[in-house]
Amino acid sequence: MASRPTAPAPRPLSPHLTIWKWRVHMAVSIVHRVTGHALAFGAVVIFAWWLAALASGPEYYRFFQDVVFSPLGVIVGFGLTWAMFQHMGSGLRHFIMDAGEGYDLVTSRRMAQGAFVFGATATLAFWAYILLGKGL
Amino acid sequence: MGNGTRLGKVRGLGAAGGGVVHHWWLQRVTAVASLFLVLWFAFSLARLPSLDYASARLWLSQPIVAVPMCLLVVSVFWHFRLGVQVMLEDYLHGSKRVIAMLALNFYTFVLAAFALFSVLKIALPAA
């Protein structure tokens, strides 16, 4: 029998993030996961806190409002709104791809770009509606 | 009739006996539900005249608001629990993964309980 090396020979590794040319398809996929987790651990906490504060009485709710409508709170809120619309846009892209559509090169790139355009446009439109409509 | 193709026999049987397809499908179902519920929630909030205590409570105490809000909690929380699970399965292994998965379940259920209880506390006395 042939003798075997004591340590296993190093196996070839699959190319990782650093070796790929950065393309919009891969960016939208990574951003989908990142925004999803920002929503799961950021927006969801603020949402549950909002409901609990609303159920806890006017004094505690005022404290909640002071934190959330502080300058830092509004910046975080703007970021999470973008995360929500961006995740929604790339999620719609996933629905199309789950149906087996949009895998040709041109459509695939357009849908990835479209997800970013949707995320940015919807976020700006949403905040413009709030700020212009109510004059916070 | 035969016994079906070999592909047909294994279709729907993931590594854990069907869990994989179930997970995939539920993530899509909760995605569709969350899409509509989150859009409803965002536009309702934007259209509220004020987010102060009295108007927010009055709004949430209506059944037409409280029921979709409870559905939103179930759908969104279920959806993110499935999504975070995929991330944990990608990056963590062994006992770390087990502990993280437990923490994820506790995190999801505790927050969901707070959210649902709060909606019911506001909406039920008004009914």
PDB file of C-alpha atoms in Angstrom:
ATOM      1  CA  MET A   1       0.000   0.000   0.000  1.00  0.00           C
ATOM      2  CA  ALA A   2       1.102   3.515  -0.696  1.00  0.00           C
ATOM      3  CA  SER A   3       2.177   5.438   2.356  1.00  0.00           C
ATOM      4  CA  ARG A   4      -0.099   8.258   3.430  1.00  0.00           C
ATOM      5  CA  PRO A   5       1.033  11.662   4.641  1.00  0.00           C
ATOM      6  CA  THR A   6       0.380  12.144   8.335  1.00  0.00           C
ATOM      7  CA  ALA A   7      -1.195  15.575   7.849  1.00  0.00           C
ATOM      8  CA  PRO A   8      -3.862  15.941   5.155  1.00  0.00           C
ATOM      9  CA  ALA A   9      -2.698  17.907   2.150  1.00  0.00           C
ATOM     10  CA  PRO A  10      -4.100  21.452   2.138  1.00  0.00           C
ATOM     11  CA  ARG A  11      -7.261  21.485   0.107  1.00  0.00           C
ATOM     12  CA  PRO A  12      -7.953  24.234  -2.415  1.00  0.00           C
ATOM     13  CA  LEU A  13     -10.193  26.876  -0.901  1.00  0.00           C
ATOM     14  CA  SER A  14     -13.178  28.341  -2.634  1.00  0.00           C
ATOM     15  CA  PRO A  15     -12.496  31.923  -3.738  1.00  0.00           C
ATOM     16  CA  HIS A  16     -13.832  34.355  -1.180  1.00  0.00           C
ATOM     17  CA  LEU A  17     -14.958  37.990  -1.133  1.00  0.00           C
ATOM     18  CA  THR A  18     -11.513  39.478  -1.708  1.00  0.00           C
ATOM     19  CA  ILE A  19     -10.913  37.698  -5.003  1.00  0.00           C
ATOM     20  CA  TRP A  20     -14.148  38.536  -6.811  1.00  0.00           C
ATOM     21  CA  LYS A  21     -14.568  41.576  -8.972  1.00  0.00           C
ATOM     22  CA  TRP A  22     -17.139  43.746  -7.196  1.00  0.00           C
ATOM     23  CA  ARG A  23     -20.397  43.645  -9.170  1.00  0.00           C
ATOM     24  CA  VAL A  24     -23.796  45.144  -8.473  1.00  0.00           C
ATOM     25  CA  HIS A  25     -25.435  41.668  -8.242  1.00  0.00           C
ATOM     26  CA  MET A  26     -23.176  40.662  -5.400  1.00  0.00           C
ATOM     27  CA  ALA A  27     -23.502  44.041  -3.710  1.00  0.00           C
ATOM     28  CA  VAL A  28     -27.301  43.836  -3.701  1.00  0.00           C
ATOM     29  CA  SER A  29     -27.156  40.314  -2.309  1.00  0.00           C
ATOM     30  CA  ILE A  30     -24.839  41.306   0.541  1.00  0.00           C
ATOM     31  CA  VAL A  31     -26.834  44.460   1.238  1.00  0.00           C
ATOM     32  CA  HIS A  32     -30.012  42.340   1.361  1.00  0.00           C
ATOM     33  CA  ARG A  33     -28.553  40.324   4.221  1.00  0.00           C
ATOM     34  CA  VAL A  34     -27.057  43.331   6.025  1.00  0.00           C
ATOM     35  CA  THR A  35     -30.262  45.388   5.843  1.00  0.00           C
ATOM     36  CA  GLY A  36     -32.298  42.370   6.922  1.00  0.00           C
ATOM     37  CA  HIS A  37     -30.209  42.053  10.065  1.00  0.00           C
ATOM     38  CA  ALA A  38     -30.301  45.791  10.728  1.00  0.00           C
ATOM     39  CA  LEU A  39     -34.085  45.486  10.632  1.00  0.00           C
ATOM     40  CA  ALA A  40     -34.144  42.336  12.778  1.00  0.00           C
ATOM     41  CA  PHE A  41     -31.944  43.793  15.509  1.00  0.00           C
ATOM     42  CA  GLY A  42     -32.640  47.520  15.113  1.00  0.00           C
ATOM     43  CA  ALA A  43     -36.037  48.399  13.674  1.00  0.00           C
ATOM     44  CA  VAL A  44     -37.779  45.483  15.369  1.00  0.00           C
ATOM     45  CA  VAL A  45     -36.507  46.545  18.808  1.00  0.00           C
ATOM     46  CA  ILE A  46     -37.657  50.141  18.279  1.00  0.00           C
ATOM     47  CA  PHE A  47     -41.004  48.890  16.965  1.00  0.00           C
ATOM     48  CA  ALA A  48     -41.612  46.627  19.988  1.00  0.00           C
ATOM     49  CA  TRP A  49     -40.413  49.394  22.289  1.00  0.00           C
ATOM     50  CA  TRP A  50     -42.855  51.821  20.650  1.00  0.00           C
ATOM     51  CA  LEU A  51     -45.774  49.452  21.269  1.00  0.00           C
ATOM     52  CA  ALA A  52     -44.688  48.760  24.852  1.00  0.00           C
ATOM     53  CA  ALA A  53     -44.221  52.492  25.522  1.00  0.00           C
ATOM     54  CA  LEU A  54     -47.659  53.204  24.104  1.00  0.00           C
ATOM     55  CA  ALA A  55     -49.126  50.565  26.423  1.00  0.00           C
ATOM     56  CA  SER A  56     -47.164  51.836  29.449  1.00  0.00           C
ATOM     57  CA  GLY A  57     -48.682  55.301  29.824  1.00  0.00           C
ATOM     58  CA  PRO A  58     -48.122  58.926  28.767  1.00  0.00           C
ATOM     59  CA  GLU A  59     -45.046  59.598  30.907  1.00  0.00           C
ATOM     60  CA  TYR A  60     -43.050  56.672  29.619  1.00  0.00           C
ATOM     61  CA  TYR A  61     -44.239  57.409  26.083  1.00  0.00           C
ATOM     62  CA  ARG A  62     -42.832  60.932  26.394  1.00  0.00           C
ATOM     63  CA  PHE A  63     -39.456  59.416  27.292  1.00  0.00           C
ATOM     64  CA  PHE A  64     -39.698  57.166  24.224  1.00  0.00           C
ATOM     65  CA  GLN A  65     -40.495  60.172  22.010  1.00  0.00           C
ATOM     66  CA  ASP A  66     -37.579  62.164  23.466  1.00  0.00           C
ATOM     67  CA  VAL A  67     -35.160  59.376  22.527  1.00  0.00           C
ATOM     68  CA  VAL A  68     -36.582  58.486  19.122  1.00  0.00           C
ATOM     69  CA  PHE A  69     -37.145  62.064  17.939  1.00  0.00           C
ATOM     70  CA  SER A  70     -33.734  63.239  19.129  1.00  0.00           C
ATOM     71  CA  PRO A  71     -31.323  64.177  16.307  1.00  0.00           C
ATOM     72  CA  LEU A  72     -29.488  60.864  16.660  1.00  0.00           C
ATOM     73  CA  GLY A  73     -32.802  59.009  16.789  1.00  0.00           C
ATOM     74  CA  VAL A  74     -33.979  60.623  13.563  1.00  0.00           C
ATOM     75  CA  ILE A  75     -30.705  59.733  11.808  1.00  0.00           C
ATOM     76  CA  VAL A  76     -31.055  56.104  12.949  1.00  0.00           C
ATOM     77  CA  GLY A  77     -34.700  56.175  11.888  1.00  0.00           C
ATOM     78  CA  PHE A  78     -33.772  57.460   8.443  1.00  0.00           C
ATOM     79  CA  GLY A  79     -31.157  54.705   8.094  1.00  0.00           C
ATOM     80  CA  LEU A  80     -33.616  52.019   9.161  1.00  0.00           C
ATOM     81  CA  THR A  81     -36.238  53.354   6.740  1.00  0.00           C
ATOM     82  CA  TRP A  82     -33.681  52.982   3.963  1.00  0.00           C
ATOM     83  CA  ALA A  83     -32.848  49.454   5.211  1.00  0.00           C
ATOM     84  CA  MET A  84     -36.560  48.625   5.067  1.00  0.00           C
ATOM     85  CA  PHE A  85     -37.132  49.895   1.510  1.00  0.00           C
ATOM     86  CA  GLN A  86     -33.805  48.472   0.293  1.00  0.00           C
ATOM     87  CA  HIS A  87     -34.629  45.035   1.751  1.00  0.00           C
ATOM     88  CA  MET A  88     -38.088  45.330   0.187  1.00  0.00           C
ATOM     89  CA  GLY A  89     -36.592  46.162  -3.227  1.00  0.00           C
ATOM     90  CA  SER A  90     -34.063  43.340  -3.223  1.00  0.00           C
ATOM     91  CA  GLY A  91     -36.766  41.074  -1.767  1.00  0.00           C
ATOM     92  CA  LEU A  92     -38.947  41.749  -4.804  1.00  0.00           C
ATOM     93  CA  ARG A  93     -35.916  40.828  -6.930  1.00  0.00           C
ATOM     94  CA  HIS A  94     -35.755  37.531  -5.024  1.00  0.00           C
ATOM     95  CA  PHE A  95     -39.432  36.825  -5.771  1.00  0.00           C
ATOM     96  CA  ILE A  96     -38.726  37.201  -9.502  1.00  0.00           C
ATOM     97  CA  MET A  97     -35.614  35.020  -9.314  1.00  0.00           C
ATOM     98  CA  ASP A  98     -37.457  32.404  -7.210  1.00  0.00           C
ATOM     99  CA  ALA A  99     -39.910  32.148 -10.094  1.00  0.00           C
ATOM    100  CA  GLY A 100     -36.946  31.301 -12.339  1.00  0.00           C
ATOM    101  CA  GLU A 101     -37.025  34.587 -14.222  1.00  0.00           C
ATOM    102  CA  GLY A 102     -34.470  37.319 -14.837  1.00  0.00           C
ATOM    103  CA  TYR A 103     -31.267  35.249 -14.930  1.00  0.00           C
ATOM    104  CA  ASP A 104     -29.971  36.518 -18.259  1.00  0.00           C
ATOM    105  CA  LEU A 105     -27.050  38.914 -17.879  1.00  0.00           C
ATOM    106  CA  VAL A 106     -28.765  42.168 -18.830  1.00  0.00           C
ATOM    107  CA  THR A 107     -31.967  41.582 -16.825  1.00  0.00           C
ATOM    108  CA  SER A 108     -30.025  40.297 -13.845  1.00  0.00           C
ATOM    109  CA  ARG A 109     -27.881  43.431 -13.707  1.00  0.00           C
ATOM    110  CA  ARG A 110     -30.857  45.733 -14.288  1.00  0.00           C
ATOM    111  CA  MET A 111     -32.821  44.140 -11.434  1.00  0.00           C
ATOM    112  CA  ALA A 112     -29.863  44.505  -9.063  1.00  0.00           C
ATOM    113  CA  GLN A 113     -29.488  48.165 -10.028  1.00  0.00           C
ATOM    114  CA  GLY A 114     -33.259  48.573  -9.761  1.00  0.00           C
ATOM    115  CA  ALA A 115     -33.227  47.328  -6.164  1.00  0.00           C
ATOM    116  CA  PHE A 116     -30.759  50.082  -5.210  1.00  0.00           C
ATOM    117  CA  VAL A 117     -32.716  52.721  -7.117  1.00  0.00           C
ATOM    118  CA  PHE A 118     -35.952  51.588  -5.461  1.00  0.00           C
ATOM    119  CA  GLY A 119     -34.404  51.621  -1.977  1.00  0.00           C
ATOM    120  CA  ALA A 120     -33.021  55.146  -2.329  1.00  0.00           C
ATOM    121  CA  THR A 121     -36.030  56.620  -4.146  1.00  0.00           C
ATOM    122  CA  ALA A 122     -38.645  55.147  -1.836  1.00  0.00           C
ATOM    123  CA  THR A 123     -36.726  56.291   1.251  1.00  0.00           C
ATOM    124  CA  LEU A 124     -36.390  59.857   0.005  1.00  0.00           C
ATOM    125  CA  ALA A 125     -40.017  59.968  -1.157  1.00  0.00           C
ATOM    126  CA  PHE A 126     -41.237  58.618   2.179  1.00  0.00           C
ATOM    127  CA  TRP A 127     -39.317  61.195   4.219  1.00  0.00           C
ATOM    128  CA  ALA A 128     -40.226  64.001   1.849  1.00  0.00           C
ATOM    129  CA  TYR A 129     -43.879  63.067   2.364  1.00  0.00           C
ATOM    130  CA  ILE A 130     -43.478  63.129   6.157  1.00  0.00           C
ATOM    131  CA  LEU A 131     -41.416  66.318   6.346  1.00  0.00           C
ATOM    132  CA  LEU A 132     -43.292  68.306   3.706  1.00  0.00           C
ATOM    133  CA  GLY A 133     -46.701  67.017   4.716  1.00  0.00           C
ATOM    134  CA  LYS A 134     -46.419  67.728   8.409  1.00  0.00           C
ATOM    135  CA  GLY A 135     -43.531  70.102   8.947  1.00  0.00           C
ATOM    136  CA  LEU A 136     -42.085  68.163  11.905  1.00  0.00           C
TER     137      LEU A 136
ATOM    138  CA  MET B   1     -48.795   3.271 -11.620  1.00  0.00           C
ATOM    139  CA  GLY B   2     -45.206   2.839 -10.561  1.00  0.00           C
ATOM    140  CA  ASN B   3     -43.512   4.104  -7.486  1.00  0.00           C
ATOM    141  CA  GLY B   4     -42.630   7.454  -9.011  1.00  0.00           C
ATOM    142  CA  THR B   5     -39.243   8.693 -10.087  1.00  0.00           C
ATOM    143  CA  ARG B   6     -36.230   8.669  -7.804  1.00  0.00           C
ATOM    144  CA  LEU B   7     -36.323  12.474  -7.817  1.00  0.00           C
ATOM    145  CA  GLY B   8     -39.982  12.432  -6.817  1.00  0.00           C
ATOM    146  CA  LYS B   9     -39.220  10.202  -3.838  1.00  0.00           C
ATOM    147  CA  VAL B  10     -36.691  12.595  -2.336  1.00  0.00           C
ATOM    148  CA  ARG B  11     -38.334  15.867  -3.305  1.00  0.00           C
ATOM    149  CA  GLY B  12     -39.279  17.813  -0.190  1.00  0.00           C
ATOM    150  CA  LEU B  13     -36.976  15.741   2.004  1.00  0.00           C
ATOM    151  CA  GLY B  14     -34.231  18.010   3.262  1.00  0.00           C
ATOM    152  CA  ALA B  15     -31.380  16.936   5.484  1.00  0.00           C
ATOM    153  CA  ALA B  16     -33.752  17.072   8.457  1.00  0.00           C
ATOM    154  CA  GLY B  17     -36.661  15.335   6.736  1.00  0.00           C
ATOM    155  CA  GLY B  18     -38.439  18.189   5.003  1.00  0.00           C
ATOM    156  CA  GLY B  19     -37.290  21.052   7.185  1.00  0.00           C
ATOM    157  CA  VAL B  20     -35.316  22.736   4.431  1.00  0.00           C
ATOM    158  CA  VAL B  21     -38.170  23.126   1.972  1.00  0.00           C
ATOM    159  CA  HIS B  22     -40.524  24.104   4.786  1.00  0.00           C
ATOM    160  CA  HIS B  23     -38.072  26.801   5.888  1.00  0.00           C
ATOM    161  CA  TRP B  24     -37.645  28.108   2.341  1.00  0.00           C
ATOM    162  CA  TRP B  25     -41.375  28.204   1.678  1.00  0.00           C
ATOM    163  CA  LEU B  26     -42.267  29.865   4.997  1.00  0.00           C
ATOM    164  CA  GLN B  27     -39.648  32.533   4.393  1.00  0.00           C
ATOM    165  CA  ARG B  28     -41.397  33.372   1.099  1.00  0.00           C
ATOM    166  CA  VAL B  29     -44.898  33.244   2.590  1.00  0.00           C
ATOM    167  CA  THR B  30     -43.933  35.561   5.449  1.00  0.00           C
ATOM    168  CA  ALA B  31     -42.109  37.800   2.946  1.00  0.00           C
ATOM    169  CA  VAL B  32     -45.309  38.351   0.942  1.00  0.00           C
ATOM    170  CA  ALA B  33     -47.360  38.955   4.082  1.00  0.00           C
ATOM    171  CA  SER B  34     -44.724  41.303   5.515  1.00  0.00           C
ATOM    172  CA  LEU B  35     -44.510  43.226   2.241  1.00  0.00           C
ATOM    173  CA  PHE B  36     -48.176  44.221   2.431  1.00  0.00           C
ATOM    174  CA  LEU B  37     -48.310  44.668   6.207  1.00  0.00           C
ATOM    175  CA  VAL B  38     -45.153  46.806   6.403  1.00  0.00           C
ATOM    176  CA  LEU B  39     -46.346  48.995   3.522  1.00  0.00           C
ATOM    177  CA  TRP B  40     -49.671  49.419   5.326  1.00  0.00           C
ATOM    178  CA  PHE B  41     -47.859  50.258   8.569  1.00  0.00           C
ATOM    179  CA  ALA B  42     -45.432  52.755   6.993  1.00  0.00           C
ATOM    180  CA  PHE B  43     -48.142  54.642   5.123  1.00  0.00           C
ATOM    181  CA  SER B  44     -50.499  54.606   8.103  1.00  0.00           C
ATOM    182  CA  LEU B  45     -47.791  56.107  10.315  1.00  0.00           C
ATOM    183  CA  ALA B  46     -46.944  58.717   7.700  1.00  0.00           C
ATOM    184  CA  ARG B  47     -50.619  59.680   7.353  1.00  0.00           C
ATOM    185  CA  LEU B  48     -51.298  59.956  11.095  1.00  0.00           C
ATOM    186  CA  PRO B  49     -51.794  63.613  12.012  1.00  0.00           C
ATOM    187  CA  SER B  50     -49.542  63.191  15.034  1.00  0.00           C
ATOM    188  CA  LEU B  51     -47.573  60.472  16.797  1.00  0.00           C
ATOM    189  CA  ASP B  52     -48.375  61.836  20.263  1.00  0.00           C
ATOM    190  CA  TYR B  53     -49.678  59.529  22.980  1.00  0.00           C
ATOM    191  CA  ALA B  54     -53.404  60.249  22.604  1.00  0.00           C
ATOM    192  CA  SER B  55     -53.622  60.015  18.811  1.00  0.00           C
ATOM    193  CA  ALA B  56     -51.337  56.960  18.571  1.00  0.00           C
ATOM    194  CA  ARG B  57     -53.410  55.099  21.203  1.00  0.00           C
ATOM    195  CA  LEU B  58     -56.693  56.103  19.624  1.00  0.00           C
ATOM    196  CA  TRP B  59     -55.444  54.863  16.269  1.00  0.00           C
ATOM    197  CA  LEU B  60     -54.139  51.540  17.621  1.00  0.00           C
ATOM    198  CA  SER B  61     -57.282  50.826  19.642  1.00  0.00           C
ATOM    199  CA  GLN B  62     -59.371  50.321  16.490  1.00  0.00           C
ATOM    200  CA  PRO B  63     -59.834  46.660  15.454  1.00  0.00           C
ATOM    201  CA  ILE B  64     -59.033  47.604  11.835  1.00  0.00           C
ATOM    202  CA  VAL B  65     -55.582  48.656  13.081  1.00  0.00           C
ATOM    203  CA  ALA B  66     -54.949  46.296  16.006  1.00  0.00           C
ATOM    204  CA  VAL B  67     -55.600  43.119  14.012  1.00  0.00           C
ATOM    205  CA  PRO B  68     -53.225  43.924  11.113  1.00  0.00           C
ATOM    206  CA  MET B  69     -50.694  45.065  13.713  1.00  0.00           C
ATOM    207  CA  CYS B  70     -50.800  41.646  15.411  1.00  0.00           C
ATOM    208  CA  LEU B  71     -50.514  39.962  12.008  1.00  0.00           C
ATOM    209  CA  LEU B  72     -47.543  42.203  11.212  1.00  0.00           C
ATOM    210  CA  VAL B  73     -45.792  41.154  14.415  1.00  0.00           C
ATOM    211  CA  VAL B  74     -46.288  37.456  13.645  1.00  0.00           C
ATOM    212  CA  SER B  75     -45.286  37.757   9.993  1.00  0.00           C
ATOM    213  CA  VAL B  76     -42.264  40.054  10.394  1.00  0.00           C
ATOM    214  CA  PHE B  77     -40.894  38.295  13.483  1.00  0.00           C
ATOM    215  CA  TRP B  78     -41.285  34.872  11.879  1.00  0.00           C
ATOM    216  CA  HIS B  79     -39.601  36.147   8.713  1.00  0.00           C
ATOM    217  CA  PHE B  80     -36.578  37.638  10.474  1.00  0.00           C
ATOM    218  CA  ARG B  81     -36.188  34.569  12.691  1.00  0.00           C
ATOM    219  CA  LEU B  82     -35.858  32.421   9.551  1.00  0.00           C
ATOM    220  CA  GLY B  83     -33.470  34.907   7.934  1.00  0.00           C
ATOM    221  CA  VAL B  84     -31.178  35.207  10.939  1.00  0.00           C
ATOM    222  CA  GLN B  85     -31.158  31.405  11.208  1.00  0.00           C
ATOM    223  CA  VAL B  86     -29.686  31.180   7.695  1.00  0.00           C
ATOM    224  CA  MET B  87     -26.975  33.667   8.658  1.00  0.00           C
ATOM    225  CA  LEU B  88     -26.121  31.699  11.825  1.00  0.00           C
ATOM    226  CA  GLU B  89     -25.954  28.471   9.803  1.00  0.00           C
ATOM    227  CA  ASP B  90     -23.533  30.156   7.400  1.00  0.00           C
ATOM    228  CA  TYR B  91     -21.122  31.594   9.939  1.00  0.00           C
ATOM    229  CA  LEU B  92     -21.362  29.547  13.152  1.00  0.00           C
ATOM    230  CA  HIS B  93     -20.701  25.857  13.760  1.00  0.00           C
ATOM    231  CA  GLY B  94     -20.956  23.345  16.577  1.00  0.00           C
ATOM    232  CA  SER B  95     -21.965  24.442  20.043  1.00  0.00           C
ATOM    233  CA  LYS B  96     -21.677  28.131  19.126  1.00  0.00           C
ATOM    234  CA  ARG B  97     -24.404  27.665  16.570  1.00  0.00           C
ATOM    235  CA  VAL B  98     -26.659  25.848  19.045  1.00  0.00           C
ATOM    236  CA  ILE B  99     -26.261  28.610  21.632  1.00  0.00           C
ATOM    237  CA  ALA B 100     -26.816  31.367  19.063  1.00  0.00           C
ATOM    238  CA  MET B 101     -29.925  29.601  17.746  1.00  0.00           C
ATOM    239  CA  LEU B 102     -31.327  29.354  21.268  1.00  0.00           C
ATOM    240  CA  ALA B 103     -30.589  33.049  21.837  1.00  0.00           C
ATOM    241  CA  LEU B 104     -32.299  33.898  18.547  1.00  0.00           C
ATOM    242  CA  ASN B 105     -35.418  31.978  19.562  1.00  0.00           C
ATOM    243  CA  PHE B 106     -35.557  33.655  22.968  1.00  0.00           C
ATOM    244  CA  TYR B 107     -34.960  37.087  21.405  1.00  0.00           C
ATOM    245  CA  THR B 108     -37.743  36.580  18.860  1.00  0.00           C
ATOM    246  CA  PHE B 109     -40.325  35.191  21.280  1.00  0.00           C
ATOM    247  CA  VAL B 110     -39.665  37.708  24.074  1.00  0.00           C
ATOM    248  CA  LEU B 111     -39.916  40.710  21.734  1.00  0.00           C
ATOM    249  CA  ALA B 112     -42.975  39.274  19.984  1.00  0.00           C
ATOM    250  CA  ALA B 113     -44.667  38.672  23.330  1.00  0.00           C
ATOM    251  CA  PHE B 114     -44.021  42.271  24.393  1.00  0.00           C
ATOM    252  CA  ALA B 115     -45.325  43.603  21.081  1.00  0.00           C
ATOM    253  CA  LEU B 116     -48.475  41.448  20.988  1.00  0.00           C
ATOM    254  CA  PHE B 117     -49.308  41.995  24.658  1.00  0.00           C
ATOM    255  CA  SER B 118     -48.953  45.762  24.212  1.00  0.00           C
ATOM    256  CA  VAL B 119     -51.290  45.830  21.197  1.00  0.00           C
ATOM    257  CA  LEU B 120     -53.896  43.759  23.057  1.00  0.00           C
ATOM    258  CA  LYS B 121     -53.598  45.868  26.199  1.00  0.00           C
ATOM    259  CA  ILE B 122     -54.355  48.994  24.163  1.00  0.00           C
ATOM    260  CA  ALA B 123     -57.000  47.533  21.871  1.00  0.00           C
ATOM    261  CA  LEU B 124     -59.029  45.242  24.154  1.00  0.00           C
ATOM    262  CA  PRO B 125     -60.379  47.779  26.698  1.00  0.00           C
ATOM    263  CA  ALA B 126     -61.637  49.891  23.816  1.00  0.00           C
ATOM    264  CA  ALA B 127     -63.608  47.009  22.294  1.00  0.00           C
TER     265      ALA B 127
END
